Amino acid sequence: MGIPYAEVIGDPIAHSKSPAIHKFWLAKLGIEGDYRAIRVRGEELEDYLRLRSADADWRGCNVTMPLKERIMPLLDSVTREAGKIGAVNAVRRGEDGRLHGRNTDVHGVARSLDYLIEPAMEIVLIGAGGAARAAAHIIRSYDPQHVTLINRSAGRGTKLLRDFYLPGTATFDPTLPKADLVINAAPPHRAFDLTPLAENAIVFDMVYDPPEGALLAQAGRRGLRTVDGLTMLIHQASEAFCTFFREAHPPDADAKLKELLTS
């Protein structure tokens, strides 16, 4: 047996901060292990999984775009939650070589919004991809008053609302209503005017690179409460770390980790 290791896969992958996060925790806890970033194209995914499932040192992988949906039918099992969301971002190798998928983005969203999200909110959700679906899964549990889903494809947005039984409307129009919470789950491709938001509104940008993009900068200037993408990234990574290495991450080091990731 060699050194246990896990990976993050996707295309592109060079920008990923996951290796820095997991290696930081491994070193902090004194665990012998490694975490790598591997570029895997869609057409290479089946071969990649076949090889890794036969490697007893491989503990599993995180999955990023564009593989979160494509990987699902190639796995031996998928949690009910991940099946509902329609995306897997963490795969664990069992001792028998079987591959089990789950979605830790849900944990990242839930922990990021702890004590902030409340029932009956007016919510804006930007995007309709895998990250937006993870957010929708959490939003649904708080019984929102109305969800305005903004997406380049309004049809895809309408489908997301229906899939999660969310009351609301889907639109391409970037004009925001007087909302209590804005969740951005899409790469920046247009500007949003936050002026219509409620005075105590919360702006949560799931995009973590840069750590504070234009959306959060604008929210900060207005004095709104903000949640950055690094917060979510660390929370979802903590679930994956426990899945791969069977140890809880050291939460007392989160501030130092954030400093490392933004330096």
PDB file of C-alpha atoms in Angstrom:
ATOM      1  CA  MET A   1       0.000   0.000   0.000  1.00  0.00           C
ATOM      2  CA  GLY A   2       1.198   3.465  -0.858  1.00  0.00           C
ATOM      3  CA  ILE A   3       0.171   6.887   0.405  1.00  0.00           C
ATOM      4  CA  PRO A   4      -3.603   7.485   0.367  1.00  0.00           C
ATOM      5  CA  TYR A   5      -4.642  10.268  -1.952  1.00  0.00           C
ATOM      6  CA  ALA A   6      -7.660  12.039  -3.391  1.00  0.00           C
ATOM      7  CA  GLU A   7      -8.076  14.361  -6.348  1.00  0.00           C
ATOM      8  CA  VAL A   8     -10.176  17.042  -7.938  1.00  0.00           C
ATOM      9  CA  ILE A   9     -11.063  16.487 -11.585  1.00  0.00           C
ATOM     10  CA  GLY A  10     -12.491  18.738 -14.259  1.00  0.00           C
ATOM     11  CA  ASP A  11     -11.623  20.686 -17.388  1.00  0.00           C
ATOM     12  CA  PRO A  12     -10.117  23.227 -16.862  1.00  0.00           C
ATOM     13  CA  ILE A  13      -8.668  22.444 -13.451  1.00  0.00           C
ATOM     14  CA  ALA A  14      -5.498  24.548 -12.958  1.00  0.00           C
ATOM     15  CA  HIS A  15      -7.477  27.270 -11.149  1.00  0.00           C
ATOM     16  CA  SER A  16      -8.822  24.928  -8.447  1.00  0.00           C
ATOM     17  CA  LYS A  17      -8.117  25.839  -4.832  1.00  0.00           C
ATOM     18  CA  SER A  18      -9.070  22.371  -3.583  1.00  0.00           C
ATOM     19  CA  PRO A  19      -5.483  21.014  -3.462  1.00  0.00           C
ATOM     20  CA  ALA A  20      -4.384  23.944  -1.292  1.00  0.00           C
ATOM     21  CA  ILE A  21      -7.338  23.393   1.080  1.00  0.00           C
ATOM     22  CA  HIS A  22      -6.936  19.645   1.497  1.00  0.00           C
ATOM     23  CA  LYS A  23      -3.129  19.731   1.745  1.00  0.00           C
ATOM     24  CA  PHE A  24      -3.412  22.431   4.403  1.00  0.00           C
ATOM     25  CA  TRP A  25      -5.730  20.233   6.480  1.00  0.00           C
ATOM     26  CA  LEU A  26      -3.611  17.102   5.943  1.00  0.00           C
ATOM     27  CA  ALA A  27      -0.529  18.944   7.208  1.00  0.00           C
ATOM     28  CA  LYS A  28      -2.411  20.548  10.099  1.00  0.00           C
ATOM     29  CA  LEU A  29      -3.685  17.159  11.299  1.00  0.00           C
ATOM     30  CA  GLY A  30      -0.462  15.302  10.609  1.00  0.00           C
ATOM     31  CA  ILE A  31      -2.168  12.859   8.237  1.00  0.00           C
ATOM     32  CA  GLU A  32      -0.061  11.031   5.676  1.00  0.00           C
ATOM     33  CA  GLY A  33      -1.865  11.661   2.407  1.00  0.00           C
ATOM     34  CA  ASP A  34      -1.979  13.696  -0.769  1.00  0.00           C
ATOM     35  CA  TYR A  35      -4.511  15.626  -2.822  1.00  0.00           C
ATOM     36  CA  ARG A  36      -4.031  16.420  -6.502  1.00  0.00           C
ATOM     37  CA  ALA A  37      -5.652  18.310  -9.355  1.00  0.00           C
ATOM     38  CA  ILE A  38      -6.083  16.246 -12.523  1.00  0.00           C
ATOM     39  CA  ARG A  39      -7.461  17.490 -15.805  1.00  0.00           C
ATOM     40  CA  VAL A  40     -10.040  15.017 -17.082  1.00  0.00           C
ATOM     41  CA  ARG A  41     -12.025  15.667 -20.249  1.00  0.00           C
ATOM     42  CA  GLY A  42     -15.527  14.321 -20.666  1.00  0.00           C
ATOM     43  CA  GLU A  43     -14.465  11.624 -23.104  1.00  0.00           C
ATOM     44  CA  GLU A  44     -11.732  10.483 -20.679  1.00  0.00           C
ATOM     45  CA  LEU A  45     -13.975  10.190 -17.633  1.00  0.00           C
ATOM     46  CA  GLU A  46     -14.984   6.525 -17.964  1.00  0.00           C
ATOM     47  CA  ASP A  47     -11.383   5.364 -18.374  1.00  0.00           C
ATOM     48  CA  TYR A  48     -10.267   7.564 -15.471  1.00  0.00           C
ATOM     49  CA  LEU A  49     -12.850   6.028 -13.131  1.00  0.00           C
ATOM     50  CA  ARG A  50     -12.049   2.488 -14.249  1.00  0.00           C
ATOM     51  CA  LEU A  51      -8.358   2.964 -13.439  1.00  0.00           C
ATOM     52  CA  ARG A  52      -8.927   4.725 -10.126  1.00  0.00           C
ATOM     53  CA  SER A  53     -11.483   2.204  -8.878  1.00  0.00           C
ATOM     54  CA  ALA A  54      -8.739  -0.442  -9.105  1.00  0.00           C
ATOM     55  CA  ASP A  55      -6.279   1.687  -7.088  1.00  0.00           C
ATOM     56  CA  ALA A  56      -6.575   0.882  -3.371  1.00  0.00           C
ATOM     57  CA  ASP A  57      -4.655   4.061  -2.443  1.00  0.00           C
ATOM     58  CA  TRP A  58      -7.200   6.295  -4.189  1.00  0.00           C
ATOM     59  CA  ARG A  59      -9.798   7.515  -1.722  1.00  0.00           C
ATOM     60  CA  GLY A  60     -11.958   9.382  -4.209  1.00  0.00           C
ATOM     61  CA  CYS A  61     -12.287  12.705  -5.968  1.00  0.00           C
ATOM     62  CA  ASN A  62     -14.048  16.008  -6.048  1.00  0.00           C
ATOM     63  CA  VAL A  63     -15.739  16.753  -9.349  1.00  0.00           C
ATOM     64  CA  THR A  64     -16.006  20.156 -10.964  1.00  0.00           C
ATOM     65  CA  MET A  65     -17.310  21.476 -14.253  1.00  0.00           C
ATOM     66  CA  PRO A  66     -18.150  20.142 -16.742  1.00  0.00           C
ATOM     67  CA  LEU A  67     -18.317  16.650 -15.208  1.00  0.00           C
ATOM     68  CA  LYS A  68     -20.797  16.965 -12.302  1.00  0.00           C
ATOM     69  CA  GLU A  69     -23.739  15.660 -14.313  1.00  0.00           C
ATOM     70  CA  ARG A  70     -21.829  13.456 -16.732  1.00  0.00           C
ATOM     71  CA  ILE A  71     -20.268  11.368 -13.975  1.00  0.00           C
ATOM     72  CA  MET A  72     -23.547  10.255 -12.387  1.00  0.00           C
ATOM     73  CA  PRO A  73     -24.438   7.265 -14.623  1.00  0.00           C
ATOM     74  CA  LEU A  74     -20.858   5.963 -14.337  1.00  0.00           C
ATOM     75  CA  LEU A  75     -21.048   5.478 -10.555  1.00  0.00           C
ATOM     76  CA  ASP A  76     -22.237   2.443  -8.597  1.00  0.00           C
ATOM     77  CA  SER A  77     -24.453   4.523  -6.340  1.00  0.00           C
ATOM     78  CA  VAL A  78     -25.571   8.119  -5.856  1.00  0.00           C
ATOM     79  CA  THR A  79     -27.207   9.561  -2.745  1.00  0.00           C
ATOM     80  CA  ARG A  80     -30.868  10.476  -3.000  1.00  0.00           C
ATOM     81  CA  GLU A  81     -29.965  14.122  -2.402  1.00  0.00           C
ATOM     82  CA  ALA A  82     -27.451  14.172  -5.258  1.00  0.00           C
ATOM     83  CA  GLY A  83     -29.986  12.428  -7.498  1.00  0.00           C
ATOM     84  CA  LYS A  84     -32.542  15.122  -6.768  1.00  0.00           C
ATOM     85  CA  ILE A  85     -30.047  17.880  -7.474  1.00  0.00           C
ATOM     86  CA  GLY A  86     -28.831  16.131 -10.597  1.00  0.00           C
ATOM     87  CA  ALA A  87     -25.143  16.668  -9.863  1.00  0.00           C
ATOM     88  CA  VAL A  88     -22.330  14.878  -8.021  1.00  0.00           C
ATOM     89  CA  ASN A  89     -19.263  16.758  -6.822  1.00  0.00           C
ATOM     90  CA  ALA A  90     -17.678  14.152  -4.545  1.00  0.00           C
ATOM     91  CA  VAL A  91     -16.964  10.469  -5.229  1.00  0.00           C
ATOM     92  CA  ARG A  92     -15.804   7.977  -2.602  1.00  0.00           C
ATOM     93  CA  ARG A  93     -14.111   4.684  -3.410  1.00  0.00           C
ATOM     94  CA  GLY A  94     -15.331   1.834  -1.220  1.00  0.00           C
ATOM     95  CA  GLU A  95     -12.955  -0.876  -0.058  1.00  0.00           C
ATOM     96  CA  ASP A  96     -14.476  -3.123  -2.712  1.00  0.00           C
ATOM     97  CA  GLY A  97     -13.638  -0.608  -5.447  1.00  0.00           C
ATOM     98  CA  ARG A  98     -17.245   0.508  -5.909  1.00  0.00           C
ATOM     99  CA  LEU A  99     -17.767   4.215  -6.483  1.00  0.00           C
ATOM    100  CA  HIS A 100     -20.313   6.223  -4.500  1.00  0.00           C
ATOM    101  CA  GLY A 101     -21.345   9.774  -5.401  1.00  0.00           C
ATOM    102  CA  ARG A 102     -22.722  12.577  -3.280  1.00  0.00           C
ATOM    103  CA  ASN A 103     -23.175  16.341  -3.396  1.00  0.00           C
ATOM    104  CA  THR A 104     -21.277  18.375  -0.794  1.00  0.00           C
ATOM    105  CA  ASP A 105     -22.248  21.710  -2.377  1.00  0.00           C
ATOM    106  CA  VAL A 106     -25.529  21.363  -0.458  1.00  0.00           C
ATOM    107  CA  HIS A 107     -23.599  21.322   2.817  1.00  0.00           C
ATOM    108  CA  GLY A 108     -21.592  24.343   1.652  1.00  0.00           C
ATOM    109  CA  VAL A 109     -24.734  26.348   0.886  1.00  0.00           C
ATOM    110  CA  ALA A 110     -26.484  25.346   4.111  1.00  0.00           C
ATOM    111  CA  ARG A 111     -23.522  26.209   6.337  1.00  0.00           C
ATOM    112  CA  SER A 112     -22.864  29.486   4.499  1.00  0.00           C
ATOM    113  CA  LEU A 113     -26.438  30.620   5.139  1.00  0.00           C
ATOM    114  CA  ASP A 114     -26.654  29.391   8.744  1.00  0.00           C
ATOM    115  CA  TYR A 115     -28.591  31.908  10.865  1.00  0.00           C
ATOM    116  CA  LEU A 116     -29.081  34.165   7.819  1.00  0.00           C
ATOM    117  CA  ILE A 117     -31.782  32.549   5.702  1.00  0.00           C
ATOM    118  CA  GLU A 118     -35.299  32.555   7.156  1.00  0.00           C
ATOM    119  CA  PRO A 119     -38.741  31.285   6.104  1.00  0.00           C
ATOM    120  CA  ALA A 120     -40.924  33.331   3.741  1.00  0.00           C
ATOM    121  CA  MET A 121     -38.077  35.332   2.207  1.00  0.00           C
ATOM    122  CA  GLU A 122     -38.163  37.023  -1.182  1.00  0.00           C
ATOM    123  CA  ILE A 123     -35.168  35.414  -2.891  1.00  0.00           C
ATOM    124  CA  VAL A 124     -33.234  36.001  -6.111  1.00  0.00           C
ATOM    125  CA  LEU A 125     -31.274  33.044  -7.512  1.00  0.00           C
ATOM    126  CA  ILE A 126     -28.879  33.766 -10.381  1.00  0.00           C
ATOM    127  CA  GLY A 127     -28.019  30.755 -12.547  1.00  0.00           C
ATOM    128  CA  ALA A 128     -29.591  27.373 -13.231  1.00  0.00           C
ATOM    129  CA  GLY A 129     -26.637  24.962 -13.243  1.00  0.00           C
ATOM    130  CA  GLY A 130     -25.458  22.430 -10.672  1.00  0.00           C
ATOM    131  CA  ALA A 131     -24.534  25.036  -8.039  1.00  0.00           C
ATOM    132  CA  ALA A 132     -27.909  26.762  -8.443  1.00  0.00           C
ATOM    133  CA  ARG A 133     -29.686  23.429  -8.032  1.00  0.00           C
ATOM    134  CA  ALA A 134     -27.801  22.803  -4.781  1.00  0.00           C
ATOM    135  CA  ALA A 135     -28.903  26.241  -3.589  1.00  0.00           C
ATOM    136  CA  ALA A 136     -32.501  25.549  -4.665  1.00  0.00           C
ATOM    137  CA  HIS A 137     -32.483  22.348  -2.600  1.00  0.00           C
ATOM    138  CA  ILE A 138     -31.682  24.390   0.524  1.00  0.00           C
ATOM    139  CA  ILE A 139     -34.012  27.281  -0.371  1.00  0.00           C
ATOM    140  CA  ARG A 140     -36.956  24.893  -0.660  1.00  0.00           C
ATOM    141  CA  SER A 141     -36.606  23.801   2.961  1.00  0.00           C
ATOM    142  CA  TYR A 142     -37.227  27.395   4.101  1.00  0.00           C
ATOM    143  CA  ASP A 143     -40.541  27.767   2.261  1.00  0.00           C
ATOM    144  CA  PRO A 144     -39.707  31.023   0.430  1.00  0.00           C
ATOM    145  CA  GLN A 145     -42.388  33.561  -0.395  1.00  0.00           C
ATOM    146  CA  HIS A 146     -41.141  33.998  -3.962  1.00  0.00           C
ATOM    147  CA  VAL A 147     -38.039  33.120  -5.975  1.00  0.00           C
ATOM    148  CA  THR A 148     -36.942  35.189  -8.947  1.00  0.00           C
ATOM    149  CA  LEU A 149     -34.615  33.021 -11.004  1.00  0.00           C
ATOM    150  CA  ILE A 150     -32.392  34.943 -13.418  1.00  0.00           C
ATOM    151  CA  ASN A 151     -30.721  32.891 -16.119  1.00  0.00           C
ATOM    152  CA  ARG A 152     -29.663  33.281 -19.729  1.00  0.00           C
ATOM    153  CA  SER A 153     -32.152  30.522 -20.563  1.00  0.00           C
ATOM    154  CA  ALA A 154     -35.452  31.347 -18.890  1.00  0.00           C
ATOM    155  CA  GLY A 155     -36.727  27.909 -19.914  1.00  0.00           C
ATOM    156  CA  ARG A 156     -33.998  26.180 -17.964  1.00  0.00           C
ATOM    157  CA  GLY A 157     -34.763  28.453 -15.030  1.00  0.00           C
ATOM    158  CA  THR A 158     -38.447  27.530 -15.166  1.00  0.00           C
ATOM    159  CA  LYS A 159     -37.497  23.845 -15.097  1.00  0.00           C
ATOM    160  CA  LEU A 160     -35.364  24.358 -11.989  1.00  0.00           C
ATOM    161  CA  LEU A 161     -38.235  26.082 -10.180  1.00  0.00           C
ATOM    162  CA  ARG A 162     -40.551  23.223 -11.101  1.00  0.00           C
ATOM    163  CA  ASP A 163     -38.035  20.537 -10.125  1.00  0.00           C
ATOM    164  CA  PHE A 164     -37.807  21.942  -6.598  1.00  0.00           C
ATOM    165  CA  TYR A 165     -41.428  23.081  -6.288  1.00  0.00           C
ATOM    166  CA  LEU A 166     -40.360  26.677  -5.744  1.00  0.00           C
ATOM    167  CA  PRO A 167     -42.921  29.470  -6.081  1.00  0.00           C
ATOM    168  CA  GLY A 168     -41.579  32.091  -8.454  1.00  0.00           C
ATOM    169  CA  THR A 169     -40.720  33.191 -11.950  1.00  0.00           C
ATOM    170  CA  ALA A 170     -37.769  32.685 -14.278  1.00  0.00           C
ATOM    171  CA  THR A 171     -36.452  35.514 -16.411  1.00  0.00           C
ATOM    172  CA  PHE A 172     -33.482  36.734 -18.441  1.00  0.00           C
ATOM    173  CA  ASP A 173     -34.033  40.304 -17.175  1.00  0.00           C
ATOM    174  CA  PRO A 174     -31.255  41.278 -14.708  1.00  0.00           C
ATOM    175  CA  THR A 175     -33.474  43.816 -12.907  1.00  0.00           C
ATOM    176  CA  LEU A 176     -33.712  42.779  -9.272  1.00  0.00           C
ATOM    177  CA  PRO A 177     -36.875  42.994  -7.152  1.00  0.00           C
ATOM    178  CA  LYS A 178     -36.947  44.175  -3.528  1.00  0.00           C
ATOM    179  CA  ALA A 179     -35.499  40.907  -2.315  1.00  0.00           C
ATOM    180  CA  ASP A 180     -34.223  39.771   1.081  1.00  0.00           C
ATOM    181  CA  LEU A 181     -31.575  37.402  -0.262  1.00  0.00           C
ATOM    182  CA  VAL A 182     -29.584  37.213  -3.491  1.00  0.00           C
ATOM    183  CA  ILE A 183     -27.647  34.048  -4.323  1.00  0.00           C
ATOM    184  CA  ASN A 184     -25.324  34.181  -7.305  1.00  0.00           C
ATOM    185  CA  ALA A 185     -24.564  30.703  -8.656  1.00  0.00           C
ATOM    186  CA  ALA A 186     -23.311  31.738 -12.099  1.00  0.00           C
ATOM    187  CA  PRO A 187     -19.997  33.005 -13.483  1.00  0.00           C
ATOM    188  CA  PRO A 188     -20.006  36.801 -13.839  1.00  0.00           C
ATOM    189  CA  HIS A 189     -21.338  37.740 -17.268  1.00  0.00           C
ATOM    190  CA  ARG A 190     -23.515  40.764 -16.547  1.00  0.00           C
ATOM    191  CA  ALA A 191     -23.872  43.598 -14.050  1.00  0.00           C
ATOM    192  CA  PHE A 192     -26.634  43.745 -11.455  1.00  0.00           C
ATOM    193  CA  ASP A 193     -27.962  46.860  -9.772  1.00  0.00           C
ATOM    194  CA  LEU A 194     -28.513  46.084  -6.083  1.00  0.00           C
ATOM    195  CA  THR A 195     -30.370  49.327  -5.370  1.00  0.00           C
ATOM    196  CA  PRO A 196     -33.848  47.695  -5.221  1.00  0.00           C
ATOM    197  CA  LEU A 197     -32.839  45.242  -2.465  1.00  0.00           C
ATOM    198  CA  ALA A 198     -34.191  45.510   1.057  1.00  0.00           C
ATOM    199  CA  GLU A 199     -32.016  47.492   3.481  1.00  0.00           C
ATOM    200  CA  ASN A 200     -31.052  44.391   5.473  1.00  0.00           C
ATOM    201  CA  ALA A 201     -30.665  42.115   2.438  1.00  0.00           C
ATOM    202  CA  ILE A 202     -28.022  39.404   2.197  1.00  0.00           C
ATOM    203  CA  VAL A 203     -25.870  38.893  -0.910  1.00  0.00           C
ATOM    204  CA  PHE A 204     -24.226  35.473  -1.265  1.00  0.00           C
ATOM    205  CA  ASP A 205     -21.818  35.059  -4.184  1.00  0.00           C
ATOM    206  CA  MET A 206     -20.916  31.398  -4.699  1.00  0.00           C
ATOM    207  CA  VAL A 207     -18.129  32.380  -7.125  1.00  0.00           C
ATOM    208  CA  TYR A 208     -14.833  32.314  -5.196  1.00  0.00           C
ATOM    209  CA  ASP A 209     -12.364  33.621  -7.776  1.00  0.00           C
ATOM    210  CA  PRO A 210     -11.869  36.498  -7.237  1.00  0.00           C
ATOM    211  CA  PRO A 211     -12.716  36.259  -3.505  1.00  0.00           C
ATOM    212  CA  GLU A 212     -14.662  39.510  -3.718  1.00  0.00           C
ATOM    213  CA  GLY A 213     -16.074  40.184  -7.165  1.00  0.00           C
ATOM    214  CA  ALA A 214     -18.077  43.159  -8.379  1.00  0.00           C
ATOM    215  CA  LEU A 215     -21.308  41.839  -6.836  1.00  0.00           C
ATOM    216  CA  LEU A 216     -19.953  41.622  -3.289  1.00  0.00           C
ATOM    217  CA  ALA A 217     -18.034  44.877  -3.679  1.00  0.00           C
ATOM    218  CA  GLN A 218     -21.260  46.659  -4.623  1.00  0.00           C
ATOM    219  CA  ALA A 219     -23.093  45.001  -1.732  1.00  0.00           C
ATOM    220  CA  GLY A 220     -20.360  46.113   0.662  1.00  0.00           C
ATOM    221  CA  ARG A 221     -20.627  49.713  -0.508  1.00  0.00           C
ATOM    222  CA  ARG A 222     -24.354  49.598   0.246  1.00  0.00           C
ATOM    223  CA  GLY A 223     -23.736  48.168   3.704  1.00  0.00           C
ATOM    224  CA  LEU A 224     -25.521  44.895   2.937  1.00  0.00           C
ATOM    225  CA  ARG A 225     -24.626  41.626   4.615  1.00  0.00           C
ATOM    226  CA  THR A 226     -22.398  39.468   2.414  1.00  0.00           C
ATOM    227  CA  VAL A 227     -21.249  35.852   2.162  1.00  0.00           C
ATOM    228  CA  ASP A 228     -18.306  35.040  -0.116  1.00  0.00           C
ATOM    229  CA  GLY A 229     -17.634  31.980  -2.232  1.00  0.00           C
ATOM    230  CA  LEU A 230     -14.568  30.957  -0.232  1.00  0.00           C
ATOM    231  CA  THR A 231     -16.810  30.409   2.776  1.00  0.00           C
ATOM    232  CA  MET A 232     -18.919  27.972   0.790  1.00  0.00           C
ATOM    233  CA  LEU A 233     -15.856  26.340  -0.782  1.00  0.00           C
ATOM    234  CA  ILE A 234     -14.344  25.588   2.620  1.00  0.00           C
ATOM    235  CA  HIS A 235     -17.620  24.252   4.032  1.00  0.00           C
ATOM    236  CA  GLN A 236     -18.212  21.890   1.114  1.00  0.00           C
ATOM    237  CA  ALA A 237     -14.548  20.837   1.152  1.00  0.00           C
ATOM    238  CA  SER A 238     -14.819  19.903   4.835  1.00  0.00           C
ATOM    239  CA  GLU A 239     -17.451  17.293   3.978  1.00  0.00           C
ATOM    240  CA  ALA A 240     -15.320  15.908   1.157  1.00  0.00           C
ATOM    241  CA  PHE A 241     -12.214  15.801   3.388  1.00  0.00           C
ATOM    242  CA  CYS A 242     -14.038  13.686   5.967  1.00  0.00           C
ATOM    243  CA  THR A 243     -15.306  11.432   3.170  1.00  0.00           C
ATOM    244  CA  PHE A 244     -11.811  10.843   1.777  1.00  0.00           C
ATOM    245  CA  PHE A 245      -9.596  10.810   4.873  1.00  0.00           C
ATOM    246  CA  ARG A 246     -12.060   9.871   7.657  1.00  0.00           C
ATOM    247  CA  GLU A 247     -11.108  12.887   9.771  1.00  0.00           C
ATOM    248  CA  ALA A 248     -12.913  16.145  10.499  1.00  0.00           C
ATOM    249  CA  HIS A 249     -11.149  19.258   9.278  1.00  0.00           C
ATOM    250  CA  PRO A 250      -9.660  21.577  11.976  1.00  0.00           C
ATOM    251  CA  PRO A 251     -12.210  24.461  12.119  1.00  0.00           C
ATOM    252  CA  ASP A 252      -9.958  26.554  14.367  1.00  0.00           C
ATOM    253  CA  ALA A 253      -7.669  27.017  11.335  1.00  0.00           C
ATOM    254  CA  ASP A 254     -10.323  28.423   8.957  1.00  0.00           C
ATOM    255  CA  ALA A 255      -9.113  32.025   9.292  1.00  0.00           C
ATOM    256  CA  LYS A 256      -5.516  31.030   8.497  1.00  0.00           C
ATOM    257  CA  LEU A 257      -6.736  28.917   5.566  1.00  0.00           C
ATOM    258  CA  LYS A 258      -8.684  31.838   4.112  1.00  0.00           C
ATOM    259  CA  GLU A 259      -5.625  34.011   4.429  1.00  0.00           C
ATOM    260  CA  LEU A 260      -3.606  31.388   2.551  1.00  0.00           C
ATOM    261  CA  LEU A 261      -6.175  31.149  -0.230  1.00  0.00           C
ATOM    262  CA  THR A 262      -6.333  34.903  -0.780  1.00  0.00           C
ATOM    263  CA  SER A 263      -2.600  35.637  -0.596  1.00  0.00           C
TER     264      SER A 263
END
